[in-house]
Short mmCIF file of the N, C-alpha and C atoms (twelve columns), coordinates in Angstrom:
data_MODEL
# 
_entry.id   MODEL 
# 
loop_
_atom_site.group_PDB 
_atom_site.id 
_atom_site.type_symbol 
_atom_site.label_atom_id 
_atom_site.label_alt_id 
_atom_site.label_comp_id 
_atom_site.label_asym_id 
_atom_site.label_seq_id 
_atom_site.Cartn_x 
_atom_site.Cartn_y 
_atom_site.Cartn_z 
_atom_site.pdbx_PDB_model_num 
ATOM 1   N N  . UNK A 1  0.832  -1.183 0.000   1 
ATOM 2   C CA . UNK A 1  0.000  0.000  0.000   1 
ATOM 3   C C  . UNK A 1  0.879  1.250  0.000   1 
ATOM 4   N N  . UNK A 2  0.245  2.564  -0.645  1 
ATOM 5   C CA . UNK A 2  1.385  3.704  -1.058  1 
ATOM 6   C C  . UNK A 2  0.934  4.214  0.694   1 
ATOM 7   N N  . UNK A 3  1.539  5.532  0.504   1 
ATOM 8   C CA . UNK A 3  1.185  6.528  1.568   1 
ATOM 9   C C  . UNK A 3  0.187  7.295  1.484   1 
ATOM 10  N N  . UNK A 4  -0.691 7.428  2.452   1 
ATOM 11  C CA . UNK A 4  -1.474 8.559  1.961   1 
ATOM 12  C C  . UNK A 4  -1.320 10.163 2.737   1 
ATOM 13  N N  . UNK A 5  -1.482 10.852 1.448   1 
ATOM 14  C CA . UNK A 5  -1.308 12.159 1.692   1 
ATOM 15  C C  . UNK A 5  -2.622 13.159 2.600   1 
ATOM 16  N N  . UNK A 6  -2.458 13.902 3.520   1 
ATOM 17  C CA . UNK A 6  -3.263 14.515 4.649   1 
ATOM 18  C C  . UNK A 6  -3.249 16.128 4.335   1 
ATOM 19  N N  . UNK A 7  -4.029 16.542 3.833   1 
ATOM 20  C CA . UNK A 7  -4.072 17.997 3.542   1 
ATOM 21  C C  . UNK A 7  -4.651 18.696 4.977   1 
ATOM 22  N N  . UNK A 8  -3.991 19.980 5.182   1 
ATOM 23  C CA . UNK A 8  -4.470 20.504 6.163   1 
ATOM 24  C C  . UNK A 8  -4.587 21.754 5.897   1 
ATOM 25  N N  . UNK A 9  -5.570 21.945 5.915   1 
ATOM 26  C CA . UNK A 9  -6.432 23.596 5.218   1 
ATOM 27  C C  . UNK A 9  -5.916 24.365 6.721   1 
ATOM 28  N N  . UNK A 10 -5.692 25.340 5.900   1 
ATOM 29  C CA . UNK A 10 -4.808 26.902 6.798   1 
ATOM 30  C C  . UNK A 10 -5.929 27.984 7.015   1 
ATOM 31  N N  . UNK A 11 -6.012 28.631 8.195   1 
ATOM 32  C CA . UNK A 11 -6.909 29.273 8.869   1 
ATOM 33  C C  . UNK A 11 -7.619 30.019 7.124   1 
ATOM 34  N N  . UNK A 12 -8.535 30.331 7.077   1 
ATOM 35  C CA . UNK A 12 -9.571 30.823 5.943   1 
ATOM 36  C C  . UNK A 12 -9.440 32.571 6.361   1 
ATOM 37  N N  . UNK A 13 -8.910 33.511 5.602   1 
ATOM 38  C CA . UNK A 13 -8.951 35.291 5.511   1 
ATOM 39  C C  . UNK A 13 -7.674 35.242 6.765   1 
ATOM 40  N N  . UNK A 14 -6.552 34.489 6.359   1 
ATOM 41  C CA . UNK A 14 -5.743 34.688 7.653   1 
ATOM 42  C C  . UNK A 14 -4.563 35.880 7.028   1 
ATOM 43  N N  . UNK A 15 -4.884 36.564 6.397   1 
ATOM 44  C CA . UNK A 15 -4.126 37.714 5.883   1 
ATOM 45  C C  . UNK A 15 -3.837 37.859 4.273   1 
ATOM 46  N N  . UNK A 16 -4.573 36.638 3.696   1 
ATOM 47  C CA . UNK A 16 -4.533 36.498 2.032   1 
ATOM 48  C C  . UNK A 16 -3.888 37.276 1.037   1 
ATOM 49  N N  . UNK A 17 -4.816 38.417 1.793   1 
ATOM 50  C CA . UNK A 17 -4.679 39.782 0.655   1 
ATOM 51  C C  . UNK A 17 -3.284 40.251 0.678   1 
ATOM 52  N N  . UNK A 18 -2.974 40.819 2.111   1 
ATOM 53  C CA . UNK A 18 -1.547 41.036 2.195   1 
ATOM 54  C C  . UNK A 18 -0.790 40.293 2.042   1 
ATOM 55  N N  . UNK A 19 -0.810 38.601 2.106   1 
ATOM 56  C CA . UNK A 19 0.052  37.865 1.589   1 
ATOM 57  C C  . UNK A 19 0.392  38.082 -0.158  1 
ATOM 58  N N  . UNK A 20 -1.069 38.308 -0.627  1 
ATOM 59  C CA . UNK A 20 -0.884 37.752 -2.380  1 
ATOM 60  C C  . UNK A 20 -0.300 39.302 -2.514  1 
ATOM 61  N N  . UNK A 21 -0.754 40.358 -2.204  1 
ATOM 62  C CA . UNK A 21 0.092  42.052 -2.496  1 
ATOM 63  C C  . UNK A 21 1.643  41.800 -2.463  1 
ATOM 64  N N  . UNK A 22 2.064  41.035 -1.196  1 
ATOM 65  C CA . UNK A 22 3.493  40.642 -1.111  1 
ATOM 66  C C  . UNK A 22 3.885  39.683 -2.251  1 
ATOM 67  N N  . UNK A 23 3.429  38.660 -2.286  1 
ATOM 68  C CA . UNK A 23 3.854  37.843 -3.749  1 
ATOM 69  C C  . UNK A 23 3.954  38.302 -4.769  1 
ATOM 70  N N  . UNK A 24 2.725  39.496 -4.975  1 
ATOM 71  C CA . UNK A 24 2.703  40.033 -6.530  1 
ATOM 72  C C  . UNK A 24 3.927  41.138 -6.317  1 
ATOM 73  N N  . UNK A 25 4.077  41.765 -5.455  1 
ATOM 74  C CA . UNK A 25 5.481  42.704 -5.337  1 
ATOM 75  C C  . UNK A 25 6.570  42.289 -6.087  1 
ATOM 76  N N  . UNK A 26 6.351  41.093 -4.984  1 
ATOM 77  C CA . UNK A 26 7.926  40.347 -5.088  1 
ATOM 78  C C  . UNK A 26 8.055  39.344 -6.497  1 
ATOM 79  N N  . UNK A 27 7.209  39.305 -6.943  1 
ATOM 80  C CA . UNK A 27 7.101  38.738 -8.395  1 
ATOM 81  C C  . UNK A 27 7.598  39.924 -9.180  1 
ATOM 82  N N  . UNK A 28 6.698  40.888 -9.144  1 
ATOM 83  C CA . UNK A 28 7.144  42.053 -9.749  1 
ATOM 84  C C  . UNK A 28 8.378  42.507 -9.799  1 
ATOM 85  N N  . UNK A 29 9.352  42.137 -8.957  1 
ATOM 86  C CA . UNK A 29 10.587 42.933 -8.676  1 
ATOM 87  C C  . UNK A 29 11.328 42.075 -9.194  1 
ATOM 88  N N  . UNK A 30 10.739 40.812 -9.786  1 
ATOM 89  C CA . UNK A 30 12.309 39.704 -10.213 1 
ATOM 90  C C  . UNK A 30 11.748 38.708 -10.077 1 
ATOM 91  N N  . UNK A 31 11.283 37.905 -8.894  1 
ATOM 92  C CA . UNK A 31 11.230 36.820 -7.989  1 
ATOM 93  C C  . UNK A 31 10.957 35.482 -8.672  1 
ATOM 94  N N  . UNK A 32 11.618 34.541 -8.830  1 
ATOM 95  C CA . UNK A 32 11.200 33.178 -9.391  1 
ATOM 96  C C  . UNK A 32 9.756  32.765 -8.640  1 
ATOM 97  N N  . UNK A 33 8.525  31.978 -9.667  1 
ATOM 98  C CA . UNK A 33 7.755  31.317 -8.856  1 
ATOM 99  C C  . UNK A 33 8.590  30.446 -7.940  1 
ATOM 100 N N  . UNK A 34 9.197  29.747 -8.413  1 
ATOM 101 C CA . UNK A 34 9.666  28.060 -7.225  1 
ATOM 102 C C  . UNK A 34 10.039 28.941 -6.031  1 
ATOM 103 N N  . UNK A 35 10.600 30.061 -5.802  1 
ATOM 104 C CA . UNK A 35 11.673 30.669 -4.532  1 
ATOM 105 C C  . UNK A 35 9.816  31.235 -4.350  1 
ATOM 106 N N  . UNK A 36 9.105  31.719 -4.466  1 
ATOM 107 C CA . UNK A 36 8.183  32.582 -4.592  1 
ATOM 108 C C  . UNK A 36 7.436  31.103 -3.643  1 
ATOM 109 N N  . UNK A 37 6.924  30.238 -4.367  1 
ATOM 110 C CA . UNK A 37 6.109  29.386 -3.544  1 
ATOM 111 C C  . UNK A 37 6.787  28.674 -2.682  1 
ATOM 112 N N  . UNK A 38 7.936  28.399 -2.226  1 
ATOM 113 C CA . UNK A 38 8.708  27.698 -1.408  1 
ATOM 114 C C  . UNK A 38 8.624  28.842 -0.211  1 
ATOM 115 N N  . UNK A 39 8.935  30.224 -0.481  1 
ATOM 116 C CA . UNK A 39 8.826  31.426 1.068   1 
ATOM 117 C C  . UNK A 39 7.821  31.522 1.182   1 
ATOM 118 N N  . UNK A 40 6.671  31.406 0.551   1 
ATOM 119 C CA . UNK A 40 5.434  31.254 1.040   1 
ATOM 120 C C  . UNK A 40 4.258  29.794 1.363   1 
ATOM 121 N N  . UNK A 41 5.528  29.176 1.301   1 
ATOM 122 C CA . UNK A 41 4.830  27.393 1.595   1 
ATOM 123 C C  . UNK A 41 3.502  27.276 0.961   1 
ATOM 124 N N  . UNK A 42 3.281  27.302 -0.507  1 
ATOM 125 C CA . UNK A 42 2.367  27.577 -1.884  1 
ATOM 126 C C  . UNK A 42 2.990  26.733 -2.396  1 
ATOM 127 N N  . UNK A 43 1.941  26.366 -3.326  1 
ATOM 128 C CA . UNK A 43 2.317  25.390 -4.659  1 
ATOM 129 C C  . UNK A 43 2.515  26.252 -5.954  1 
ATOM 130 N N  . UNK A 44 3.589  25.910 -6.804  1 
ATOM 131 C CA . UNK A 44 4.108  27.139 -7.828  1 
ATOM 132 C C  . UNK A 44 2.668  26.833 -8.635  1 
ATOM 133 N N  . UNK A 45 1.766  26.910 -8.674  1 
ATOM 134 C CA . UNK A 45 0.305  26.695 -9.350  1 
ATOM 135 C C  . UNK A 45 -0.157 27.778 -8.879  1 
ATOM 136 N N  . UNK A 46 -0.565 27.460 -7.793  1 
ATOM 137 C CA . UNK A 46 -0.648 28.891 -6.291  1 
ATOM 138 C C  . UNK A 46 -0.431 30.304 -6.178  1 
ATOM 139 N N  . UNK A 47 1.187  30.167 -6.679  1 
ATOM 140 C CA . UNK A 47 1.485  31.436 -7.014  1 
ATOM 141 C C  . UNK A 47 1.494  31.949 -8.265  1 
ATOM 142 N N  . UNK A 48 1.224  31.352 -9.264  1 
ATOM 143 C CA . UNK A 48 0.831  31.285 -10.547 1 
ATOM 144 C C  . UNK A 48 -0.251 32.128 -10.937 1 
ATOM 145 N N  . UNK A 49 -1.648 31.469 -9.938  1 
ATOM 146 C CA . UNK A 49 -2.878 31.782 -10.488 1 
ATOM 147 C C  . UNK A 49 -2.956 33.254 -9.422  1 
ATOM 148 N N  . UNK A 50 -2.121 33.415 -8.458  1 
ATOM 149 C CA . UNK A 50 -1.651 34.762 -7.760  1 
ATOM 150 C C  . UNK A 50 -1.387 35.689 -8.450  1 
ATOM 151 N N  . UNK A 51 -0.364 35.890 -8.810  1 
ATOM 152 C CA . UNK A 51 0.495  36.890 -10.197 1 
ATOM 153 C C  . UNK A 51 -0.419 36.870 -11.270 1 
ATOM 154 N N  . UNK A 52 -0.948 35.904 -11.836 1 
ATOM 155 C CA . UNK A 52 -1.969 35.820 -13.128 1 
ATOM 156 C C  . UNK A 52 -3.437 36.909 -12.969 1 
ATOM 157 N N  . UNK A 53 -3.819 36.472 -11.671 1 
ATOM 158 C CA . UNK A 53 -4.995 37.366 -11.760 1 
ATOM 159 C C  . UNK A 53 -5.063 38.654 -11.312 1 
ATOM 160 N N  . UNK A 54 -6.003 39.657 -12.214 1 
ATOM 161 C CA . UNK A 54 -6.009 41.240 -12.261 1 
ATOM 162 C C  . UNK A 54 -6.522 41.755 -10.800 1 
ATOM 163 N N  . UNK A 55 -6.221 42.010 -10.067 1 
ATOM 164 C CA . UNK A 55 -6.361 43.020 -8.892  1 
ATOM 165 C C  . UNK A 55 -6.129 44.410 -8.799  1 
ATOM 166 N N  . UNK A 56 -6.603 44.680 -7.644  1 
ATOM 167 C CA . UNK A 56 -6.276 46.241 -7.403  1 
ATOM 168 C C  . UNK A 56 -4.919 46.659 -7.038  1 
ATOM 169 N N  . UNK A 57 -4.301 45.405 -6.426  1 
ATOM 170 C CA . UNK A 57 -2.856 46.097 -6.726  1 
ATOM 171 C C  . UNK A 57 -2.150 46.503 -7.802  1 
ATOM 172 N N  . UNK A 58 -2.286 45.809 -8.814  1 
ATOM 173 C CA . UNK A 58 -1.647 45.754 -10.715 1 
ATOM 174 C C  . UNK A 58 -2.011 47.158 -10.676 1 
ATOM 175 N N  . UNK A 59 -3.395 47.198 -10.998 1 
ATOM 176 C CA . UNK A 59 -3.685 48.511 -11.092 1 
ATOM 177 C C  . UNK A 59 -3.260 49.807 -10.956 1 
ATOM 178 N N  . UNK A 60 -3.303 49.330 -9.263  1 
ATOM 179 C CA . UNK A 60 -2.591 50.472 -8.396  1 
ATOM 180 C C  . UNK A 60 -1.366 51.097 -9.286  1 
ATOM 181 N N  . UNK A 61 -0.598 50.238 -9.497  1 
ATOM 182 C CA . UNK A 61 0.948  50.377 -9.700  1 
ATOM 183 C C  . UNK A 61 0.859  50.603 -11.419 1 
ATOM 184 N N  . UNK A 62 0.012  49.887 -11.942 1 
ATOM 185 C CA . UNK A 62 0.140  50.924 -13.510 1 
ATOM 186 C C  . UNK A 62 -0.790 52.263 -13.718 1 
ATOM 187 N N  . UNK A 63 -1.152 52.631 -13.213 1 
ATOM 188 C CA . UNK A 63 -0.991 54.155 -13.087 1 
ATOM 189 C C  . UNK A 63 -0.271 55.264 -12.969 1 
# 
């Protein structure tokens, strides 16, 4: 028999926003996904569909 894998869901609105503002920064400034989802214990998918989608920060900053 393989192993089985145990997902453990992380508190729900435990700072999201300011987390993904920080990712998209730090994407913005250079940042590899893999180093990007590894400091934020994310799956590079994770931070993917992070950086990918349009927010008010993008915004913010192309103005």
């Amino acid at each position: 028999m393989g192993a089985v894998r145990v997902f453990i869901a992380k508190h729900r609105g435990e700072g999201h926003s300011n987390r993904n503002s920080r990712i998209m920064r730090d994407y913005l400034g250079g940042e590899r996904l893999k180093l990007l989802a590894r400091r934020y214990e994310l799956s590079e998918r994770q931070v993917l569909r992070i950086v990918k989608r349009p927010s008010a920060f993008v915004s913010k900053w192309l103005r």
